[in-house]
PDB file of C-alpha atoms in Angstrom:
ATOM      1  CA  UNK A   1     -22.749   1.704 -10.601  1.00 54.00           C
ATOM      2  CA  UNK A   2     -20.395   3.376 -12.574  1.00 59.00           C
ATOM      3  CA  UNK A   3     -16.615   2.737 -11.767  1.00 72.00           C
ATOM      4  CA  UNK A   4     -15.288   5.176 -13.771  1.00 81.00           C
ATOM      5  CA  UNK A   5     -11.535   5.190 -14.388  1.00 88.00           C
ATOM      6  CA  UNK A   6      -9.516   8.768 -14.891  1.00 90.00           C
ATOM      7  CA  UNK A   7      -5.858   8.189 -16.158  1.00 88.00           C
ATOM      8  CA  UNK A   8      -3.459  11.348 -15.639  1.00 84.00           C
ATOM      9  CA  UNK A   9      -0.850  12.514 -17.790  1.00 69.00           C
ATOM     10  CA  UNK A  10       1.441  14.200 -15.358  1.00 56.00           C
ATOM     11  CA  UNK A  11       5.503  13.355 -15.386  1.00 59.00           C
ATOM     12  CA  UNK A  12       6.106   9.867 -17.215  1.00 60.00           C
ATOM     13  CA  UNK A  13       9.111   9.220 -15.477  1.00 65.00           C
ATOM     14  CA  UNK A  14       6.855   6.539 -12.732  1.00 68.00           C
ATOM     15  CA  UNK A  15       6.598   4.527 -15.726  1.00 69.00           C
ATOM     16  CA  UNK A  16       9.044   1.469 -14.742  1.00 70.00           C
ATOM     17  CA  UNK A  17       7.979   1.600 -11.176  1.00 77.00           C
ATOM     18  CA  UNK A  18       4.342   1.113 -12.913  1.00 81.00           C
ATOM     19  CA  UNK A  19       5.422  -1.929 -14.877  1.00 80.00           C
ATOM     20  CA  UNK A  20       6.710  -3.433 -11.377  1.00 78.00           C
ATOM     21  CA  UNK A  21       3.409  -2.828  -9.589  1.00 80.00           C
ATOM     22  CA  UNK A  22       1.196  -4.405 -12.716  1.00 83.00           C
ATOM     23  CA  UNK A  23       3.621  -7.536 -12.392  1.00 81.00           C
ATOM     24  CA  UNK A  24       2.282  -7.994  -8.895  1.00 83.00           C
ATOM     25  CA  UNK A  25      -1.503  -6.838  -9.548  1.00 85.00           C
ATOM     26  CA  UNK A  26      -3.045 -10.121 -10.316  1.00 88.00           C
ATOM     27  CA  UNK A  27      -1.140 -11.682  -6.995  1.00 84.00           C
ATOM     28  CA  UNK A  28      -2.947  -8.482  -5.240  1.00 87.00           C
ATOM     29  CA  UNK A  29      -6.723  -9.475  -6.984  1.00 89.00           C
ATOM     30  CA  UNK A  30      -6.206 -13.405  -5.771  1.00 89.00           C
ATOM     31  CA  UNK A  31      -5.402 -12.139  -1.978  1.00 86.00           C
ATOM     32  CA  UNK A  32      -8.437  -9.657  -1.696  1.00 92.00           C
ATOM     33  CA  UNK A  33     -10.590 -12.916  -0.845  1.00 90.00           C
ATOM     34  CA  UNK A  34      -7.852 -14.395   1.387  1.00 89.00           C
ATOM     35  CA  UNK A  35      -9.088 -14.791   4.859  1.00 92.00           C
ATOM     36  CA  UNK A  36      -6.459 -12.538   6.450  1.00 89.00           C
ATOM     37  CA  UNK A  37      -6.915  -9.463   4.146  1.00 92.00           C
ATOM     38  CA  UNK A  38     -10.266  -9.599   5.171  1.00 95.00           C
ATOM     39  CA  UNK A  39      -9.301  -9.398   8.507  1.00 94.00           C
ATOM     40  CA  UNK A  40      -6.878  -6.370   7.578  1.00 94.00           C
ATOM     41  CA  UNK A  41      -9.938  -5.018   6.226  1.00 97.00           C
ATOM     42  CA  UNK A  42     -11.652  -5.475   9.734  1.00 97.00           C
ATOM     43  CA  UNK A  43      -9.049  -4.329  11.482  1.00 96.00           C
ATOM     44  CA  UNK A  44      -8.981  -0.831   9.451  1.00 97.00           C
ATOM     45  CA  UNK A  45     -12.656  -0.193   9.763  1.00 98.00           C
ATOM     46  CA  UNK A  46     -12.599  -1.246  13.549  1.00 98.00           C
ATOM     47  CA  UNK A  47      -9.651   1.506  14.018  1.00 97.00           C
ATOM     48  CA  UNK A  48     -11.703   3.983  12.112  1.00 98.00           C
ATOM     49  CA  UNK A  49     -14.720   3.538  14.155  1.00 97.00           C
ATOM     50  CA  UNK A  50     -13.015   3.489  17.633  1.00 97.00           C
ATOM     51  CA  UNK A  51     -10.447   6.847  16.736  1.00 97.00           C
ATOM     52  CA  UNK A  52     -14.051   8.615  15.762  1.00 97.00           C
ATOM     53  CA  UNK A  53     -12.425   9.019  11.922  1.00 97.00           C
ATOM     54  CA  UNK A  54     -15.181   7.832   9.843  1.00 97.00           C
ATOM     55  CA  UNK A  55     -16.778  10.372   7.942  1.00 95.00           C
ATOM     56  CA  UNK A  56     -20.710  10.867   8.341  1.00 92.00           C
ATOM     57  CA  UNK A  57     -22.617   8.691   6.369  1.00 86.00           C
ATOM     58  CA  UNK A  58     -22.782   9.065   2.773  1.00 85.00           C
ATOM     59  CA  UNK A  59     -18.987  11.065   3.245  1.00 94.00           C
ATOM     60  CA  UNK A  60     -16.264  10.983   1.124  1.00 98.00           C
ATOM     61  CA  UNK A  61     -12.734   8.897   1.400  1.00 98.00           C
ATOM     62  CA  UNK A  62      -9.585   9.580  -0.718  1.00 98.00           C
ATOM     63  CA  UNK A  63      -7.271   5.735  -0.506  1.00 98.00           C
ATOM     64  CA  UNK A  64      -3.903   7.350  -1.914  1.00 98.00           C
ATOM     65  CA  UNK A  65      -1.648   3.977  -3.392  1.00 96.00           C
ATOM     66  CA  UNK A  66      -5.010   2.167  -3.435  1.00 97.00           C
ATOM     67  CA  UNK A  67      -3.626  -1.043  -5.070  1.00 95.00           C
ATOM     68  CA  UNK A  68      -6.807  -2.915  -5.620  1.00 96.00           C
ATOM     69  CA  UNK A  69      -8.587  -1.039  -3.420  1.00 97.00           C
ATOM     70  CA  UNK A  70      -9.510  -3.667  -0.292  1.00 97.00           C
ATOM     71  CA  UNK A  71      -9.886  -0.872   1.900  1.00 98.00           C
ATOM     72  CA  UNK A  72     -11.978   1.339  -0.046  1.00 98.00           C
ATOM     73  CA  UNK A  73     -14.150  -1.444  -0.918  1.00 98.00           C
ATOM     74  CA  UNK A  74     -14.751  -2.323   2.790  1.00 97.00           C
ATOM     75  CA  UNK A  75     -15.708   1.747   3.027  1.00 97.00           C
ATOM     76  CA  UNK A  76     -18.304   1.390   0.040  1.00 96.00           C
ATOM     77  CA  UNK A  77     -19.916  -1.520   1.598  1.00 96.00           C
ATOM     78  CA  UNK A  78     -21.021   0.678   4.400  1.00 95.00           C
ATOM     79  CA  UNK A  79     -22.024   3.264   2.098  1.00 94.00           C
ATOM     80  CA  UNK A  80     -19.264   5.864   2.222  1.00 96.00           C
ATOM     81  CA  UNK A  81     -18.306   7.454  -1.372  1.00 96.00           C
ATOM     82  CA  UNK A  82     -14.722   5.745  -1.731  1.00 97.00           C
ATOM     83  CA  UNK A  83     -12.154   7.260  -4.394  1.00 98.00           C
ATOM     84  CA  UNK A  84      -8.843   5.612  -5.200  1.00 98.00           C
ATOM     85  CA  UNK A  85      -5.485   6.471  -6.626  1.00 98.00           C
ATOM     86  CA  UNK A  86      -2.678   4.552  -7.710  1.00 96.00           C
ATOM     87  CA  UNK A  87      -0.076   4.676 -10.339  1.00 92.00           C
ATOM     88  CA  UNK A  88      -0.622   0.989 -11.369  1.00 92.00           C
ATOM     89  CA  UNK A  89      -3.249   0.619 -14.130  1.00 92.00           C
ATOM     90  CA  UNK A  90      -3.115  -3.394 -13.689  1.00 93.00           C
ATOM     91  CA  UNK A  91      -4.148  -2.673  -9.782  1.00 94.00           C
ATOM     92  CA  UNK A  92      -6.883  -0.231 -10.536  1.00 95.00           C
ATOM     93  CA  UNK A  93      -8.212  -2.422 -13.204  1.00 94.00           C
ATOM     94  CA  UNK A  94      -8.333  -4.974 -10.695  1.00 95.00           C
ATOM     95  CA  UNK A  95     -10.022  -2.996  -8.396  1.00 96.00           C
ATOM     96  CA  UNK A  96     -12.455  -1.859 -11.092  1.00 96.00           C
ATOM     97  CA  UNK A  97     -13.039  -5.621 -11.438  1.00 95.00           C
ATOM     98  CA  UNK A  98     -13.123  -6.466  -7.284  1.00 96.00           C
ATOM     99  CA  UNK A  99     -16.038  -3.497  -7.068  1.00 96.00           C
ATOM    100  CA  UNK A 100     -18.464  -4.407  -9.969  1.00 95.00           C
ATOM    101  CA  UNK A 101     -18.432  -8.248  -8.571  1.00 95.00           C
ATOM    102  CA  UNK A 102     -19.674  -7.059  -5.762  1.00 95.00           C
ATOM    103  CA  UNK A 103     -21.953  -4.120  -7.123  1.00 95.00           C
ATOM    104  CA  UNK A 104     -20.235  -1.679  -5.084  1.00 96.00           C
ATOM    105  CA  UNK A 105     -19.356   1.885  -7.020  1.00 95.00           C
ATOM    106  CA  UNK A 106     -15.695   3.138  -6.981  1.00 97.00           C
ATOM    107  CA  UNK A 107     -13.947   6.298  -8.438  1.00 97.00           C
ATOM    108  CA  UNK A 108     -10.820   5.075  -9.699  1.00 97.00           C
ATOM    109  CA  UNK A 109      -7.513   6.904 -10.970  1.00 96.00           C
ATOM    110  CA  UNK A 110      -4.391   5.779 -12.065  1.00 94.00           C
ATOM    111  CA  UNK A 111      -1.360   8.446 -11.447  1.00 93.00           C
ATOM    112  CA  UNK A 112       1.400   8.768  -9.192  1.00 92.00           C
ATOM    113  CA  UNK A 113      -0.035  10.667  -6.176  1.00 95.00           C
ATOM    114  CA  UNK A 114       2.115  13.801  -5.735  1.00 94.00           C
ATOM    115  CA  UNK A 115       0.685  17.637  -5.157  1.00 96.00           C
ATOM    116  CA  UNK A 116       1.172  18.037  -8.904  1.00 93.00           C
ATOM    117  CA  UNK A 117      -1.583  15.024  -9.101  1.00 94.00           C
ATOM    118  CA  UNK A 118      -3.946  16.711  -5.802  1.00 96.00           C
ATOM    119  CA  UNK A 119      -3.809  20.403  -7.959  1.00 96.00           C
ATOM    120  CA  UNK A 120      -4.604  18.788 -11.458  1.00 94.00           C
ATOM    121  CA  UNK A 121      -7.850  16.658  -9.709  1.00 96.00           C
ATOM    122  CA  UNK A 122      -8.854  19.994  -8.185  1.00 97.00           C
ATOM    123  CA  UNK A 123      -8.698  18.051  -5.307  1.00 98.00           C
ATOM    124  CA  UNK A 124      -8.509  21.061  -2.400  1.00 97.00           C
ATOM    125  CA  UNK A 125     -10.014  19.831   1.067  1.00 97.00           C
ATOM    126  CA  UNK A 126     -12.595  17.341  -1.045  1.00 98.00           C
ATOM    127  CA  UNK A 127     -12.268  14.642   0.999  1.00 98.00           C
ATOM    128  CA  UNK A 128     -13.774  13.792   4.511  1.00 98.00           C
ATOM    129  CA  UNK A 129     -11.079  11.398   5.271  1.00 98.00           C
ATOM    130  CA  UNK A 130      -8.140  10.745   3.269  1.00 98.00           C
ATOM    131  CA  UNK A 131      -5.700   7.785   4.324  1.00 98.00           C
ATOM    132  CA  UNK A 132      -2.881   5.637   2.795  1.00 98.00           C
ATOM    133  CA  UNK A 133      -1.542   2.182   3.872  1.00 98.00           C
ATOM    134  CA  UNK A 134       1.782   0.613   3.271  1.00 94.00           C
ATOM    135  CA  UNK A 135       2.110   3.091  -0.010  1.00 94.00           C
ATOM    136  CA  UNK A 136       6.437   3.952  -0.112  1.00 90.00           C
ATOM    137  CA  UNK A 137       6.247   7.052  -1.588  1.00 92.00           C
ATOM    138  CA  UNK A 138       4.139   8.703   1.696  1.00 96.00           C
ATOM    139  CA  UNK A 139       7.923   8.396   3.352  1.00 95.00           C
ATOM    140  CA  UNK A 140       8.417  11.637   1.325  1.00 95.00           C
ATOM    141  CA  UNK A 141       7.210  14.664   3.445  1.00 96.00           C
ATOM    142  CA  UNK A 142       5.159  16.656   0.680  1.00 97.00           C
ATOM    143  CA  UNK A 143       3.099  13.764  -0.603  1.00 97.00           C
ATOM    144  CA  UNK A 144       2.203  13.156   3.273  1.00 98.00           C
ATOM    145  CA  UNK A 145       1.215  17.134   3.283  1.00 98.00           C
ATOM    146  CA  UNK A 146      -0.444  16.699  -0.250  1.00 98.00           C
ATOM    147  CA  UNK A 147      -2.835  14.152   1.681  1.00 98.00           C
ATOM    148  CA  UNK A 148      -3.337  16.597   4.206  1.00 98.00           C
ATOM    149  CA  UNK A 149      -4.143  18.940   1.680  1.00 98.00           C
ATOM    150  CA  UNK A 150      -7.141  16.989   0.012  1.00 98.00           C
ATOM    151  CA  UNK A 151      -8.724  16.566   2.951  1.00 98.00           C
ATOM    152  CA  UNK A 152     -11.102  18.706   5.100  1.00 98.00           C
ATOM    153  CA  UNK A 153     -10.949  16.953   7.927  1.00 98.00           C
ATOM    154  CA  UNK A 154      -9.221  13.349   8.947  1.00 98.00           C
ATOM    155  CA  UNK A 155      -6.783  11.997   7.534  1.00 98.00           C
ATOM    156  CA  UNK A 156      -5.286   8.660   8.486  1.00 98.00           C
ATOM    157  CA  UNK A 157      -1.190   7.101   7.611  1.00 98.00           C
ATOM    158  CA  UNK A 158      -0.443   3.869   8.017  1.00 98.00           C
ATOM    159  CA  UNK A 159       3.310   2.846   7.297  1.00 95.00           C
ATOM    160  CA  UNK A 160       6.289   0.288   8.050  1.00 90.00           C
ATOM    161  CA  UNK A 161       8.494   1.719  10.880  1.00 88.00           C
ATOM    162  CA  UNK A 162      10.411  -0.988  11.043  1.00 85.00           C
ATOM    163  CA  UNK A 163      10.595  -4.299   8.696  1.00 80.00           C
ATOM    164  CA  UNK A 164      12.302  -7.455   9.298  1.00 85.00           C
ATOM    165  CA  UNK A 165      11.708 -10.687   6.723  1.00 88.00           C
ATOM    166  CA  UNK A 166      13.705 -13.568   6.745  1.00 92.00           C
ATOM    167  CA  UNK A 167      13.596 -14.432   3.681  1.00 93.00           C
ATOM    168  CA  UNK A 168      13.035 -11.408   1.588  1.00 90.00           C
ATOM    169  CA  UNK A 169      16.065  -9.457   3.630  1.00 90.00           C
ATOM    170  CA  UNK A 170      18.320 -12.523   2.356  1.00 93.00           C
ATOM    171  CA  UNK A 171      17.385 -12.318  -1.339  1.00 94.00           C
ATOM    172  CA  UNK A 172      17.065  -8.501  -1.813  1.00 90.00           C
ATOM    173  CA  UNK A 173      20.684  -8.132  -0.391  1.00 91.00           C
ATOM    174  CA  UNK A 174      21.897 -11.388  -2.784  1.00 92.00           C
ATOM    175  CA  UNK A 175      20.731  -8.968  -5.520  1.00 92.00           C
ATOM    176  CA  UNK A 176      19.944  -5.341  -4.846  1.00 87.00           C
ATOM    177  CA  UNK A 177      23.328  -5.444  -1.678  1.00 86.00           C
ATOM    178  CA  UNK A 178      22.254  -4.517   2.144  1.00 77.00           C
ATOM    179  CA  UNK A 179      18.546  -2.787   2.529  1.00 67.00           C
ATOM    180  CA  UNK A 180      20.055   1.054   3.982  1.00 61.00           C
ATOM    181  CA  UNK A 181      16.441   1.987   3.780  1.00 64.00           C
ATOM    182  CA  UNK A 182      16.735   4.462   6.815  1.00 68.00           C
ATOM    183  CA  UNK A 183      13.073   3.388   8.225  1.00 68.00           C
ATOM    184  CA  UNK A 184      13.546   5.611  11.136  1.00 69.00           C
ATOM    185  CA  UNK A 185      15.139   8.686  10.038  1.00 78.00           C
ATOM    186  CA  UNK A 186      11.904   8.695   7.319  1.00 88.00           C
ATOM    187  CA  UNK A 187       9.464   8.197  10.022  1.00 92.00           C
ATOM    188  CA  UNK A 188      10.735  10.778  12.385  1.00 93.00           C
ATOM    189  CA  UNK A 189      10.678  13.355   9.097  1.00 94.00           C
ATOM    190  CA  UNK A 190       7.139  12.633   8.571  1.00 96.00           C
ATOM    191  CA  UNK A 191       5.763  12.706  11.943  1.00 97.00           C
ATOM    192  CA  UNK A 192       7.537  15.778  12.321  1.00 97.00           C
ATOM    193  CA  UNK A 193       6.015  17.055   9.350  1.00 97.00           C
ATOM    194  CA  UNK A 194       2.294  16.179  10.609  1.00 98.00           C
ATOM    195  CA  UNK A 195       2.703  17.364  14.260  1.00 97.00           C
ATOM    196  CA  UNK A 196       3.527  20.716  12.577  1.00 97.00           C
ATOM    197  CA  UNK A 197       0.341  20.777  10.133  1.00 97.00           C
ATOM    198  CA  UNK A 198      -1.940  18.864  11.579  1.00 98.00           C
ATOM    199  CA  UNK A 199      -4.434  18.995  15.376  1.00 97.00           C
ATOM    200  CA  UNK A 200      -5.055  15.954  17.112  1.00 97.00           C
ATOM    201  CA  UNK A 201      -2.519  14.040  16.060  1.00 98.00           C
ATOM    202  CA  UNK A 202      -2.152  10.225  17.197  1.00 98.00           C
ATOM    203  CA  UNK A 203       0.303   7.702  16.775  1.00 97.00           C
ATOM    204  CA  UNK A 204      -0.227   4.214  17.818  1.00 96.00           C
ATOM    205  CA  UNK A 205       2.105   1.295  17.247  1.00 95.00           C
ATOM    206  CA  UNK A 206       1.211  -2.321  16.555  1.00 94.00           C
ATOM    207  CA  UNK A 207       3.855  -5.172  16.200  1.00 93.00           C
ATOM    208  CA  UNK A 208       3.033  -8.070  13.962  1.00 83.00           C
ATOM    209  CA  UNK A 209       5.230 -11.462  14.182  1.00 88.00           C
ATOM    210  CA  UNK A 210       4.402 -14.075  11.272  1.00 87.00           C
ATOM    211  CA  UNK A 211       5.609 -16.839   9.856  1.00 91.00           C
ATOM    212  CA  UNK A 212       4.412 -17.731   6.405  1.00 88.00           C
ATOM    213  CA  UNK A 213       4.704 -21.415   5.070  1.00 94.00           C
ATOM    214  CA  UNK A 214       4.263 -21.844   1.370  1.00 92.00           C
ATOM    215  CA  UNK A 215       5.113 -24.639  -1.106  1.00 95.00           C
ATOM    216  CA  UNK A 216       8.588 -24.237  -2.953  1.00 96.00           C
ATOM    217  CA  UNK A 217       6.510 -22.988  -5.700  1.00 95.00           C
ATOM    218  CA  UNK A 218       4.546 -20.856  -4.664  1.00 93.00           C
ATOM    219  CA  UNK A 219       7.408 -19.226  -2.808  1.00 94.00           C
ATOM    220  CA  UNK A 220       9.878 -18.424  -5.305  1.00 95.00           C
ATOM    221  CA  UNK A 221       6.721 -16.624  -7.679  1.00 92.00           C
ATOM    222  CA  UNK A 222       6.043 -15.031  -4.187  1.00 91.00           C
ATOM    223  CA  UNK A 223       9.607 -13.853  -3.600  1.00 92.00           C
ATOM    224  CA  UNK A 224       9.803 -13.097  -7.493  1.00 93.00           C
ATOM    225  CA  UNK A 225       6.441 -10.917  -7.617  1.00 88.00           C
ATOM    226  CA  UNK A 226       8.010  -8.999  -4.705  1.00 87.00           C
ATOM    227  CA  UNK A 227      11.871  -8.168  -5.723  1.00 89.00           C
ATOM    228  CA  UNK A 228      11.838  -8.107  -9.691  1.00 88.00           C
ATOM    229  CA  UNK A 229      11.945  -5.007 -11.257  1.00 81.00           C
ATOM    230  CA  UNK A 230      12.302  -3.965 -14.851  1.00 75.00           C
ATOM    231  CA  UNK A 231      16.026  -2.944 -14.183  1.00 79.00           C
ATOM    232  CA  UNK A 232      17.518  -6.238 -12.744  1.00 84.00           C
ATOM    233  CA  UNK A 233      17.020  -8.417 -16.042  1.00 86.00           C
ATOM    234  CA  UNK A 234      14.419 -11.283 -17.303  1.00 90.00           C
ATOM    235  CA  UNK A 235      11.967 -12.168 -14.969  1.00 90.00           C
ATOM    236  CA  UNK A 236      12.588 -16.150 -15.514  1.00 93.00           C
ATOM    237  CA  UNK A 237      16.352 -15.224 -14.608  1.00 95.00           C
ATOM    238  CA  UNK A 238      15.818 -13.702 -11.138  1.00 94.00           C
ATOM    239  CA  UNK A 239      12.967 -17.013 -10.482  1.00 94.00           C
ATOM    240  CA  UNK A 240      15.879 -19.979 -11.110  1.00 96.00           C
ATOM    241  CA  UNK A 241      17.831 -17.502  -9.276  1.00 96.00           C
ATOM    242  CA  UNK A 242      15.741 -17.780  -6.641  1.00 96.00           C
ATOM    243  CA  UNK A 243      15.079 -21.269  -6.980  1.00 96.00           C
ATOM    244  CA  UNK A 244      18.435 -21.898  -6.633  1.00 96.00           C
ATOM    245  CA  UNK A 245      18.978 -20.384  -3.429  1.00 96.00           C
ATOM    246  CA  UNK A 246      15.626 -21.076  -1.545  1.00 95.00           C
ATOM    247  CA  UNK A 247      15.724 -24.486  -2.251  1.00 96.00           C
ATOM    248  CA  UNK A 248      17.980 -25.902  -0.054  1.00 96.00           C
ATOM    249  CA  UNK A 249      16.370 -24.046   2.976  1.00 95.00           C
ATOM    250  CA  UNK A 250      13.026 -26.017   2.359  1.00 95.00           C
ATOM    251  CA  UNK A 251      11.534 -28.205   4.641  1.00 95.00           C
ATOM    252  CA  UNK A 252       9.906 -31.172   3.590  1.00 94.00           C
ATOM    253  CA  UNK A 253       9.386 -28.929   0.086  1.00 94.00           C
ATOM    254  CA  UNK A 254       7.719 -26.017   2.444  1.00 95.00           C
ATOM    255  CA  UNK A 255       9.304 -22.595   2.812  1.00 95.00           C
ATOM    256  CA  UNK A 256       9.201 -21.347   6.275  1.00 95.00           C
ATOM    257  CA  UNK A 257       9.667 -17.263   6.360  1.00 93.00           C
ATOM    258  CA  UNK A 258       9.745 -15.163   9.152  1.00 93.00           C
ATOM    259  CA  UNK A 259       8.503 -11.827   9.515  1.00 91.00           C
ATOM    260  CA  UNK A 260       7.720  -9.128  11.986  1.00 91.00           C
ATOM    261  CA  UNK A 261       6.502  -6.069  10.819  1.00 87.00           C
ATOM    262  CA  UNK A 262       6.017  -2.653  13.517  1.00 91.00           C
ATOM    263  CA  UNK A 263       3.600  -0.760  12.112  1.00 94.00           C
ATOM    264  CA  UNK A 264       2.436   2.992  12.899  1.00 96.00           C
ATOM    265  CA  UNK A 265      -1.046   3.842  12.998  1.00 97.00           C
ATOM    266  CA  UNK A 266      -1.086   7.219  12.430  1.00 98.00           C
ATOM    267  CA  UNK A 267      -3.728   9.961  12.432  1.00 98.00           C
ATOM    268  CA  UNK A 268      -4.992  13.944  12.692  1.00 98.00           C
ATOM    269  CA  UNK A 269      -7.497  16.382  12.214  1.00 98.00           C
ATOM    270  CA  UNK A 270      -7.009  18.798   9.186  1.00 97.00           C
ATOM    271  CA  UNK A 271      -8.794  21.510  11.443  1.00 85.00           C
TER     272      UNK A 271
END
C-alpha cells in the first residue's frame, strides 16, 4: 500500500478556489462514514454494474474532482486500480488518510483537472473508466472532452441539472446577489459536446427531494463551509452573519432546509 501523492505545478491562478475547497475538506473526511454517503457510494457502484461500465477486474478508474475520494475508495474495495485528482490538497490528504485506514491503495494528485493537467500526466486513453461527480468545472466543454480523452473506453458524468435549496439559495443571494448560474444552457453545451465525441451515449435523470434538519449550530458552520470564500471577508464575519439571519427561522433551535436536487447520470463509450 503505497498512496502516493503527485502535486502539479501547472497555472497557479486555482489557488483561492483551493483555499475554499481545504476549508470544507475536514467537513468532507467526517461525512465519508455518514450513513447516506455510503449509500451514494452504493448507488454509484450499483449504476456501474447495471450500465455494464465497470472495467474488468484489476482495471483502471480515473475520479476527476475526487474530493476525498468516497467513490474511488468504494472501486478499490472491489479491487479495481482507482486514481484521483483534485485541486484541493486538504481533500486529497484526506483521502490519503480515508484509504490507509482501511488498507486500500490509492493514486492521488492534487491539480486542477484541465487538458493542460491530462497532457502533463501523459495521461492519453490510460484509463478503463474515467468519471466525475458533482465536480463544477466539468460544466466547461473541454475539461468534459479532456475526460474523454484519458480514457479508452467508458467514461461516466454525473452533474446538477437543476438545483434548488432553501436555505442556501436565500443566503448566497443575501451575499453573492441572485444565483444566474445558467444550469441548463451548461448542460445542453455539454451533452452536445459528448453526443458529438462519444458512442453509446446515455443520459438518465434522477430527482432527489430532501429536507435536512440540523441544530442551529451545526447549520450556520454548514451554511458557512459551503458559501465562504477567500474574497467575501473573515470567515467569523460571514458565520454571525449567518447566525443572524438563520436564527429566527429555527424551530425549536432546529434548522429545517429544503432541497431537491435533478441530477443527470450521464455516460458513453470512448470507442
Amino acid at each position: 500500500m503505497t498512496n502516493r501523492i503527485q502535486e502539479l505545478t501547472v497555472d497557479k491562478t486555482w489557488r483561492n478556489e483551493q483555499d475554499a475547497w481545504n476549508n470544507r475538506s475536514n467537513y468532507f473526511v467526517e461525512m465519508h462514514n455518514r450513513d447516506d454517503r455510503k449509500a451514494q457510494v452504493t448507488e454509484f457502484l450499483s449504476f456501474l454494474k447495471n450500465e455494464n461500465l465497470l472495467p474488468p477486474k484489476d482495471g483502471c478508474t480515473l475520479d476527476i474532482g475526487c474530493g476525498v475520494c468516497d467513490y474511488a475508495l468504494g472501486l478499490a474495495r472491489d479491487g479495481y486500480k482507482a486514481t484521483g485528482i483534485d485541486l484541493s490538497d486538504g481533500m486529497i490528504r484526506g483521502a490519503k488518510q480515508l484509504a490507509e485506514a482501511e488498507g486500500l491503495d490509492l493514486s492521488l494528485y492534487i491539480a486542477p483537472w484541465s487538458d493542460e493537467t491530462r497532457r502533463e500526466l501523459g495521461w492519453d486513453k490510460s484509463f478503463d473508466l474515467a468519471y466525475s461527480i458533482f465536480c463544477p468545472i466539468m460544466f466547461d466543454v473541454e475539461n468534459i472532452r479532456a475526460m474523454h480523452e484519458a480514457s479508452h473506453d467508458k467514461c461516466l458524468w454525473i452533474a446538477f441539472s437543476e438545483r434548488s435549496d432553501e436555505m442556501v439559495d436565500m443566503l448566497s443571494e443575501h451575499f453573492f446577489g441572485r444565483d444566474s448560474f445558467p444550469w441548463d444552457g451548461k448542460m445542453k453545451e455539454c451533452l452536445e459536446a459528448i453526443h458529438e465525441i462519444g458512442h453509446n451515449v446515455k443520459v438518465t435523470y434522477k430527482t432527489v427531494p430532501e429536507t435536512e434538519v440540523m441544530s442551529l449550530e451545526k447549520a450556520i458552520n454548514y451554511f458557512t463551509m459551503r458559501l465562504h470564500n477567500n474574497g467575501w471577508g473573515a470567515m467569523d464575519d460571514m458565520k454571525e452573519e449567518i447566525r443572524n439571519l438563520i436564527e429566527p427561522l429555527a424551530i425549536n433551535g432546529e434548522i429545517h432546509n429544503k432541497t431537491v436536487d435533478k441530477v443527470a447520470w450521464v455516460s458513453w463509450s470512448v470507442k
